[in-house]
PDB file of C-alpha atoms in Angstrom:
ATOM      1  CA  UNK S  28       7.496  27.813  80.149  1.00  0.00           C
ATOM      2  CA  UNK S  29       9.452  29.535  77.387  1.00  0.00           C
ATOM      3  CA  UNK S  30      10.516  26.154  76.045  1.00  0.00           C
ATOM      4  CA  UNK S  31       6.923  24.857  76.056  1.00  0.00           C
ATOM      5  CA  UNK S  32       5.734  27.883  74.050  1.00  0.00           C
ATOM      6  CA  UNK S  33       8.532  27.439  71.557  1.00  0.00           C
ATOM      7  CA  UNK S  34       7.664  23.785  71.062  1.00  0.00           C
ATOM      8  CA  UNK S  35       3.972  24.608  70.632  1.00  0.00           C
ATOM      9  CA  UNK S  36       4.790  27.240  68.031  1.00  0.00           C
ATOM     10  CA  UNK S  37       7.032  24.760  66.224  1.00  0.00           C
ATOM     11  CA  UNK S  38       4.308  22.085  66.177  1.00  0.00           C
ATOM     12  CA  UNK S  39       1.713  24.555  64.825  1.00  0.00           C
ATOM     13  CA  UNK S  40       4.055  25.677  62.050  1.00  0.00           C
ATOM     14  CA  UNK S  41       4.898  22.049  61.188  1.00  0.00           C
ATOM     15  CA  UNK S  42       1.168  21.199  61.054  1.00  0.00           C
ATOM     16  CA  UNK S  43       0.491  24.195  58.843  1.00  0.00           C
ATOM     17  CA  UNK S  44       3.258  23.196  56.466  1.00  0.00           C
ATOM     18  CA  UNK S  45       1.875  19.656  56.242  1.00  0.00           C
ATOM     19  CA  UNK S  46      -1.609  20.953  55.592  1.00  0.00           C
ATOM     20  CA  UNK S  47      -0.272  23.294  52.918  1.00  0.00           C
ATOM     21  CA  UNK S  48       1.666  20.447  51.317  1.00  0.00           C
ATOM     22  CA  UNK S  49      -1.425  18.197  51.338  1.00  0.00           C
ATOM     23  CA  UNK S  50      -3.554  20.944  49.814  1.00  0.00           C
ATOM     24  CA  UNK S  51      -0.918  21.459  47.101  1.00  0.00           C
ATOM     25  CA  UNK S  52      -0.906  17.715  46.273  1.00  0.00           C
ATOM     26  CA  UNK S  53      -4.697  17.587  46.132  1.00  0.00           C
ATOM     27  CA  UNK S  54      -4.777  20.631  43.874  1.00  0.00           C
ATOM     28  CA  UNK S  55      -2.168  19.032  41.591  1.00  0.00           C
ATOM     29  CA  UNK S  56      -4.139  15.792  41.470  1.00  0.00           C
ATOM     30  CA  UNK S  57      -7.334  17.653  40.661  1.00  0.00           C
ATOM     31  CA  UNK S  58      -5.602  19.547  37.886  1.00  0.00           C
ATOM     32  CA  UNK S  59      -4.325  16.283  36.353  1.00  0.00           C
ATOM     33  CA  UNK S  60      -7.814  14.722  36.442  1.00  0.00           C
ATOM     34  CA  UNK S  61      -9.237  17.847  34.801  1.00  0.00           C
ATOM     35  CA  UNK S  62      -6.597  17.636  32.065  1.00  0.00           C
ATOM     36  CA  UNK S  63      -7.442  13.953  31.418  1.00  0.00           C
ATOM     37  CA  UNK S  64     -11.142  14.771  31.221  1.00  0.00           C
ATOM     38  CA  UNK S  65     -10.445  17.596  28.779  1.00  0.00           C
ATOM     39  CA  UNK S  66      -8.320  15.260  26.637  1.00  0.00           C
ATOM     40  CA  UNK S  67     -11.133  12.631  26.582  1.00  0.00           C
ATOM     41  CA  UNK S  68     -13.636  15.265  25.477  1.00  0.00           C
ATOM     42  CA  UNK S  69     -11.259  16.467  22.750  1.00  0.00           C
ATOM     43  CA  UNK S  70     -10.793  12.894  21.423  1.00  0.00           C
ATOM     44  CA  UNK S  71     -14.551  12.351  21.386  1.00  0.00           C
ATOM     45  CA  UNK S  72     -15.080  15.577  19.434  1.00  0.00           C
ATOM     46  CA  UNK S  73     -12.364  14.595  16.944  1.00  0.00           C
ATOM     47  CA  UNK S  74     -13.953  11.165  16.479  1.00  0.00           C
ATOM     48  CA  UNK S  75     -17.342  12.746  15.841  1.00  0.00           C
ATOM     49  CA  UNK S  76     -15.772  15.085  13.319  1.00  0.00           C
ATOM     50  CA  UNK S  77     -14.106  12.100  11.577  1.00  0.00           C
ATOM     51  CA  UNK S  78     -17.410  10.193  11.455  1.00  0.00           C
ATOM     52  CA  UNK S  79     -19.360  13.056   9.872  1.00  0.00           C
ATOM     53  CA  UNK S  80     -17.581  12.928   6.471  1.00  0.00           C
ATOM     54  CA  UNK S  81     -18.069   9.134   6.280  1.00  0.00           C
ATOM     55  CA  UNK S  82     -21.805   9.480   6.896  1.00  0.00           C
ATOM     56  CA  UNK S  83     -22.016  12.226   4.316  1.00  0.00           C
ATOM     57  CA  UNK S  84     -20.157  10.070   1.769  1.00  0.00           C
ATOM     58  CA  UNK S  85     -22.544   7.176   2.375  1.00  0.00           C
ATOM     59  CA  UNK S  86     -25.520   9.460   1.888  1.00  0.00           C
ATOM     60  CA  UNK S  87     -24.014  10.802  -1.352  1.00  0.00           C
ATOM     61  CA  UNK S  88     -23.466   7.209  -2.611  1.00  0.00           C
ATOM     62  CA  UNK S  89     -27.069   6.287  -1.892  1.00  0.00           C
ATOM     63  CA  UNK S  90     -28.336   9.377  -3.629  1.00  0.00           C
ATOM     64  CA  UNK S  91     -26.143   8.799  -6.684  1.00  0.00           C
ATOM     65  CA  UNK S  92     -27.283   5.140  -6.906  1.00  0.00           C
ATOM     66  CA  UNK S  93     -30.905   6.249  -6.793  1.00  0.00           C
ATOM     67  CA  UNK S  94     -30.273   8.768  -9.519  1.00  0.00           C
ATOM     68  CA  UNK S  95     -28.549   6.162 -11.716  1.00  0.00           C
ATOM     69  CA  UNK S  96     -31.350   3.596 -11.210  1.00  0.00           C
ATOM     70  CA  UNK S  97     -33.924   6.205 -12.121  1.00  0.00           C
ATOM     71  CA  UNK S  98     -31.854   7.246 -15.108  1.00  0.00           C
ATOM     72  CA  UNK S  99     -32.098   3.796 -16.711  1.00  0.00           C
ATOM     73  CA  UNK S 100     -35.815   4.123 -17.332  1.00  0.00           C
ATOM     74  CA  UNK S 101     -35.818   7.543 -18.895  1.00  0.00           C
ATOM     75  CA  UNK S 102     -37.819   8.408 -21.983  1.00  0.00           C
ATOM     76  CA  UNK S 103     -34.637   8.789 -23.995  1.00  0.00           C
ATOM     77  CA  UNK S 104     -33.507   5.271 -23.173  1.00  0.00           C
ATOM     78  CA  UNK S 105     -36.908   3.823 -23.974  1.00  0.00           C
ATOM     79  CA  UNK S 106     -36.914   5.683 -27.279  1.00  0.00           C
ATOM     80  CA  UNK S 107     -33.536   4.274 -28.322  1.00  0.00           C
ATOM     81  CA  UNK S 108     -34.587   0.806 -27.212  1.00  0.00           C
ATOM     82  CA  UNK S 109     -37.602   1.007 -29.535  1.00  0.00           C
ATOM     83  CA  UNK S 110     -35.377   2.252 -32.368  1.00  0.00           C
ATOM     84  CA  UNK S 111     -32.928  -0.617 -31.845  1.00  0.00           C
ATOM     85  CA  UNK S 112     -35.815  -3.121 -31.847  1.00  0.00           C
ATOM     86  CA  UNK S 113     -37.108  -1.716 -35.130  1.00  0.00           C
ATOM     87  CA  UNK S 114     -33.650  -1.977 -36.718  1.00  0.00           C
ATOM     88  CA  UNK S 115     -33.300  -5.585 -35.531  1.00  0.00           C
ATOM     89  CA  UNK S 116     -36.702  -6.458 -37.035  1.00  0.00           C
ATOM     90  CA  UNK S 117     -35.912  -4.710 -40.325  1.00  0.00           C
ATOM     91  CA  UNK S 118     -32.530  -6.437 -40.630  1.00  0.00           C
ATOM     92  CA  UNK S 119     -34.054  -9.824 -39.752  1.00  0.00           C
ATOM     93  CA  UNK S 120     -31.834 -10.176 -36.684  1.00  0.00           C
ATOM     94  CA  UNK S 121     -34.820 -11.288 -34.604  1.00  0.00           C
ATOM     95  CA  UNK S 122     -34.820 -14.600 -36.484  1.00  0.00           C
ATOM     96  CA  UNK S 123     -31.182 -15.122 -35.486  1.00  0.00           C
ATOM     97  CA  UNK S 124     -31.962 -14.330 -31.855  1.00  0.00           C
ATOM     98  CA  UNK S 125     -34.946 -16.643 -31.947  1.00  0.00           C
ATOM     99  CA  UNK S 126     -32.902 -19.540 -33.335  1.00  0.00           C
ATOM    100  CA  UNK S 127     -30.135 -18.864 -30.784  1.00  0.00           C
ATOM    101  CA  UNK S 128     -32.711 -19.021 -27.962  1.00  0.00           C
ATOM    102  CA  UNK S 129     -34.114 -22.290 -29.276  1.00  0.00           C
ATOM    103  CA  UNK S 130     -30.602 -23.775 -29.479  1.00  0.00           C
ATOM    104  CA  UNK S 131     -29.997 -22.756 -25.883  1.00  0.00           C
ATOM    105  CA  UNK S 132     -33.007 -24.788 -24.721  1.00  0.00           C
ATOM    106  CA  UNK S 133     -32.201 -27.715 -27.045  1.00  0.00           C
ATOM    107  CA  UNK S 134     -34.877 -27.082 -29.648  1.00  0.00           C
ATOM    108  CA  UNK S 135     -32.968 -25.965 -32.725  1.00  0.00           C
ATOM    109  CA  UNK S 136     -35.316 -26.034 -35.760  1.00  0.00           C
ATOM    110  CA  UNK S 137     -32.523 -26.961 -38.196  1.00  0.00           C
ATOM    111  CA  UNK S 138     -31.336 -29.759 -35.926  1.00  0.00           C
ATOM    112  CA  UNK S 139     -34.903 -30.990 -35.585  1.00  0.00           C
ATOM    113  CA  UNK S 140     -35.444 -31.080 -39.341  1.00  0.00           C
ATOM    114  CA  UNK S 141     -32.207 -32.969 -39.924  1.00  0.00           C
ATOM    115  CA  UNK S 142     -32.993 -35.496 -37.186  1.00  0.00           C
ATOM    116  CA  UNK S 143     -36.554 -36.067 -38.457  1.00  0.00           C
ATOM    117  CA  UNK S 144     -35.337 -36.458 -42.051  1.00  0.00           C
ATOM    118  CA  UNK S 145     -32.716 -39.069 -41.197  1.00  0.00           C
ATOM    119  CA  UNK S 146     -35.153 -40.904 -38.921  1.00  0.00           C
ATOM    120  CA  UNK S 147     -37.662 -41.081 -41.743  1.00  0.00           C
ATOM    121  CA  UNK S 148     -34.966 -42.780 -43.841  1.00  0.00           C
ATOM    122  CA  UNK S 149     -34.506 -45.261 -40.992  1.00  0.00           C
ATOM    123  CA  UNK S 150     -38.217 -46.109 -40.948  1.00  0.00           C
ATOM    124  CA  UNK S 151     -38.046 -46.470 -44.735  1.00  0.00           C
ATOM    125  CA  UNK S 152     -35.292 -49.091 -44.325  1.00  0.00           C
ATOM    126  CA  UNK S 153     -32.535 -46.946 -45.834  1.00  0.00           C
ATOM    127  CA  UNK S 154     -28.938 -46.924 -44.498  1.00  0.00           C
ATOM    128  CA  UNK S 155     -27.584 -43.938 -42.572  1.00  0.00           C
ATOM    129  CA  UNK S 156     -24.077 -42.998 -41.465  1.00  0.00           C
ATOM    130  CA  UNK S 157     -22.794 -42.240 -37.996  1.00  0.00           C
ATOM    131  CA  UNK S 158     -23.026 -38.490 -38.534  1.00  0.00           C
ATOM    132  CA  UNK S 159     -26.743 -38.880 -39.254  1.00  0.00           C
ATOM    133  CA  UNK S 160     -27.019 -40.962 -36.109  1.00  0.00           C
ATOM    134  CA  UNK S 161     -25.264 -38.248 -34.094  1.00  0.00           C
ATOM    135  CA  UNK S 162     -27.857 -35.703 -35.275  1.00  0.00           C
ATOM    136  CA  UNK S 163     -30.632 -38.000 -34.046  1.00  0.00           C
ATOM    137  CA  UNK S 164     -29.027 -38.639 -30.677  1.00  0.00           C
ATOM    138  CA  UNK S 165     -28.368 -34.937 -30.133  1.00  0.00           C
ATOM    139  CA  UNK S 166     -32.006 -34.084 -30.752  1.00  0.00           C
ATOM    140  CA  UNK S 167     -33.835 -37.006 -29.172  1.00  0.00           C
ATOM    141  CA  UNK S 168     -31.454 -38.224 -26.482  1.00  0.00           C
ATOM    142  CA  UNK S 169     -29.343 -35.305 -25.263  1.00  0.00           C
ATOM    143  CA  UNK S 170     -31.043 -36.215 -21.977  1.00  0.00           C
ATOM    144  CA  UNK S 171     -31.345 -40.019 -21.957  1.00  0.00           C
ATOM    145  CA  UNK S 172     -33.902 -39.984 -19.153  1.00  0.00           C
ATOM    146  CA  UNK S 173     -36.331 -37.776 -21.137  1.00  0.00           C
ATOM    147  CA  UNK S 174     -39.608 -38.994 -22.642  1.00  0.00           C
ATOM    148  CA  UNK S 175     -38.391 -38.132 -26.157  1.00  0.00           C
ATOM    149  CA  UNK S 176     -35.413 -40.438 -25.739  1.00  0.00           C
ATOM    150  CA  UNK S 177     -37.638 -43.204 -24.381  1.00  0.00           C
ATOM    151  CA  UNK S 178     -39.803 -42.914 -27.513  1.00  0.00           C
ATOM    152  CA  UNK S 179     -36.722 -42.879 -29.720  1.00  0.00           C
ATOM    153  CA  UNK S 180     -35.357 -46.027 -28.063  1.00  0.00           C
ATOM    154  CA  UNK S 181     -38.415 -47.918 -29.248  1.00  0.00           C
ATOM    155  CA  UNK S 182     -37.101 -47.469 -32.804  1.00  0.00           C
ATOM    156  CA  UNK S 183     -33.593 -48.461 -31.884  1.00  0.00           C
ATOM    157  CA  UNK S 184     -33.725 -51.883 -33.632  1.00  0.00           C
ATOM    158  CA  UNK S 185     -34.406 -50.123 -36.945  1.00  0.00           C
ATOM    159  CA  UNK S 186     -31.787 -47.466 -36.200  1.00  0.00           C
ATOM    160  CA  UNK S 187     -29.152 -50.094 -35.436  1.00  0.00           C
ATOM    161  CA  UNK S 188     -29.950 -51.937 -38.671  1.00  0.00           C
ATOM    162  CA  UNK S 189     -29.682 -48.724 -40.750  1.00  0.00           C
ATOM    163  CA  UNK S 190     -26.335 -47.860 -39.121  1.00  0.00           C
ATOM    164  CA  UNK S 191     -25.027 -51.374 -39.638  1.00  0.00           C
ATOM    165  CA  UNK S 192     -26.021 -51.314 -43.341  1.00  0.00           C
ATOM    166  CA  UNK S 193     -24.494 -47.852 -43.771  1.00  0.00           C
ATOM    167  CA  UNK S 194     -20.945 -47.006 -44.742  1.00  0.00           C
ATOM    168  CA  UNK S 195     -19.889 -45.758 -41.323  1.00  0.00           C
ATOM    169  CA  UNK S 196     -19.246 -42.348 -42.841  1.00  0.00           C
ATOM    170  CA  UNK S 197     -20.370 -41.341 -46.311  1.00  0.00           C
ATOM    171  CA  UNK S 198     -16.842 -40.228 -47.240  1.00  0.00           C
ATOM    172  CA  UNK S 199     -15.397 -43.550 -45.973  1.00  0.00           C
ATOM    173  CA  UNK S 200     -12.996 -41.681 -43.708  1.00  0.00           C
ATOM    174  CA  UNK S 201     -12.609 -42.107 -39.919  1.00  0.00           C
ATOM    175  CA  UNK S 202     -14.737 -39.881 -37.734  1.00  0.00           C
ATOM    176  CA  UNK S 203     -13.240 -36.692 -36.361  1.00  0.00           C
ATOM    177  CA  UNK S 204     -12.126 -36.957 -32.726  1.00  0.00           C
ATOM    178  CA  UNK S 205     -14.859 -34.707 -31.343  1.00  0.00           C
ATOM    179  CA  UNK S 206     -17.574 -36.603 -33.278  1.00  0.00           C
ATOM    180  CA  UNK S 207     -16.308 -39.988 -32.009  1.00  0.00           C
ATOM    181  CA  UNK S 208     -16.184 -38.786 -28.394  1.00  0.00           C
ATOM    182  CA  UNK S 209     -19.651 -37.302 -28.548  1.00  0.00           C
ATOM    183  CA  UNK S 210     -21.147 -40.458 -30.057  1.00  0.00           C
ATOM    184  CA  UNK S 211     -19.299 -42.479 -27.466  1.00  0.00           C
ATOM    185  CA  UNK S 212     -20.737 -40.345 -24.632  1.00  0.00           C
ATOM    186  CA  UNK S 213     -24.323 -40.399 -25.912  1.00  0.00           C
ATOM    187  CA  UNK S 214     -24.399 -44.151 -26.587  1.00  0.00           C
ATOM    188  CA  UNK S 215     -22.845 -44.882 -23.168  1.00  0.00           C
ATOM    189  CA  UNK S 216     -25.334 -42.647 -21.392  1.00  0.00           C
ATOM    190  CA  UNK S 217     -28.224 -44.314 -23.166  1.00  0.00           C
ATOM    191  CA  UNK S 218     -26.987 -47.781 -22.146  1.00  0.00           C
ATOM    192  CA  UNK S 219     -27.120 -46.719 -18.491  1.00  0.00           C
ATOM    193  CA  UNK S 220     -30.879 -46.021 -18.656  1.00  0.00           C
ATOM    194  CA  UNK S 221     -33.227 -48.709 -17.447  1.00  0.00           C
ATOM    195  CA  UNK S 222     -34.892 -50.795 -20.191  1.00  0.00           C
ATOM    196  CA  UNK S 223     -32.281 -49.643 -22.706  1.00  0.00           C
ATOM    197  CA  UNK S 224     -32.032 -51.823 -25.832  1.00  0.00           C
ATOM    198  CA  UNK S 225     -28.536 -53.104 -25.011  1.00  0.00           C
ATOM    199  CA  UNK S 226     -28.240 -55.447 -27.988  1.00  0.00           C
ATOM    200  CA  UNK S 227     -29.010 -52.664 -30.469  1.00  0.00           C
ATOM    201  CA  UNK S 228     -26.728 -50.216 -28.682  1.00  0.00           C
ATOM    202  CA  UNK S 229     -23.953 -52.810 -28.769  1.00  0.00           C
ATOM    203  CA  UNK S 230     -24.382 -53.037 -32.579  1.00  0.00           C
ATOM    204  CA  UNK S 231     -24.094 -49.249 -32.812  1.00  0.00           C
ATOM    205  CA  UNK S 232     -21.079 -49.274 -30.466  1.00  0.00           C
ATOM    206  CA  UNK S 233     -19.236 -51.632 -32.795  1.00  0.00           C
ATOM    207  CA  UNK S 234     -19.795 -49.248 -35.720  1.00  0.00           C
ATOM    208  CA  UNK S 235     -18.589 -46.300 -33.583  1.00  0.00           C
ATOM    209  CA  UNK S 236     -15.385 -48.141 -32.597  1.00  0.00           C
ATOM    210  CA  UNK S 237     -14.641 -49.261 -36.151  1.00  0.00           C
ATOM    211  CA  UNK S 238     -15.013 -45.704 -37.520  1.00  0.00           C
ATOM    212  CA  UNK S 239     -12.999 -44.075 -34.725  1.00  0.00           C
ATOM    213  CA  UNK S 240      -9.297 -43.285 -35.349  1.00  0.00           C
ATOM    214  CA  UNK S 241      -7.149 -46.172 -34.056  1.00  0.00           C
ATOM    215  CA  UNK S 242      -5.246 -44.012 -31.566  1.00  0.00           C
ATOM    216  CA  UNK S 243      -8.519 -43.051 -29.881  1.00  0.00           C
ATOM    217  CA  UNK S 244     -10.270 -46.415 -29.732  1.00  0.00           C
ATOM    218  CA  UNK S 245      -8.846 -47.474 -26.367  1.00  0.00           C
ATOM    219  CA  UNK S 246     -10.293 -44.348 -24.744  1.00  0.00           C
ATOM    220  CA  UNK S 247     -13.907 -45.018 -25.751  1.00  0.00           C
ATOM    221  CA  UNK S 248     -16.429 -45.735 -23.011  1.00  0.00           C
ATOM    222  CA  UNK S 249     -18.468 -48.030 -25.277  1.00  0.00           C
ATOM    223  CA  UNK S 250     -15.714 -50.636 -24.987  1.00  0.00           C
ATOM    224  CA  UNK S 251     -17.248 -51.557 -21.653  1.00  0.00           C
ATOM    225  CA  UNK S 252     -20.560 -52.088 -23.434  1.00  0.00           C
ATOM    226  CA  UNK S 253     -18.914 -54.414 -25.937  1.00  0.00           C
ATOM    227  CA  UNK S 254     -17.149 -56.374 -23.204  1.00  0.00           C
ATOM    228  CA  UNK S 255     -20.326 -56.883 -21.162  1.00  0.00           C
TER     229      UNK S 255
END
């Protein structure tokens, strides 16, 4: 009987120690989970704190942009704009701006006068040189498919005759490289348009080639027109 009691006491103490050990492990596990939860909350708070300055910066940028956009149309700026406009008008700069705008859209008054003058000489049966021809092509046929170029092509037989009877260049010297290349381009583009007066353009192409520097002649596109 004494042995049975001793064994029972031993079992109860062993069970108590196991229960105590289990409780200690559960307590430790709960403490670790609590620590992880606290760390997650701390990280979230830090992230929110980091995001706040970014949002404030974006708001400041938007406010500063609005202030700048409003500042453009202030009375002071409008006043100085009017003053600048008056100075431009007094100095005559508005004429320069007007001519520049016309040139940008291909309607230069000086170019128009020069082209009309040389074309009137053509209709009068007078000779013209290739520089005169270039002025006409620039004004009337900068876009070969345009209606103005189509109207100009109707006068091409007279133009070709005036160029052929002319000296090539009035100073009897070869054309400058940029002039030759521009004439070459314009005449070639005109020949590609439907109903183009090929025979008259071929006459003009011969004059362009003969007045072009010898080193440059092989590069001209109008050679294809002459060979056709």
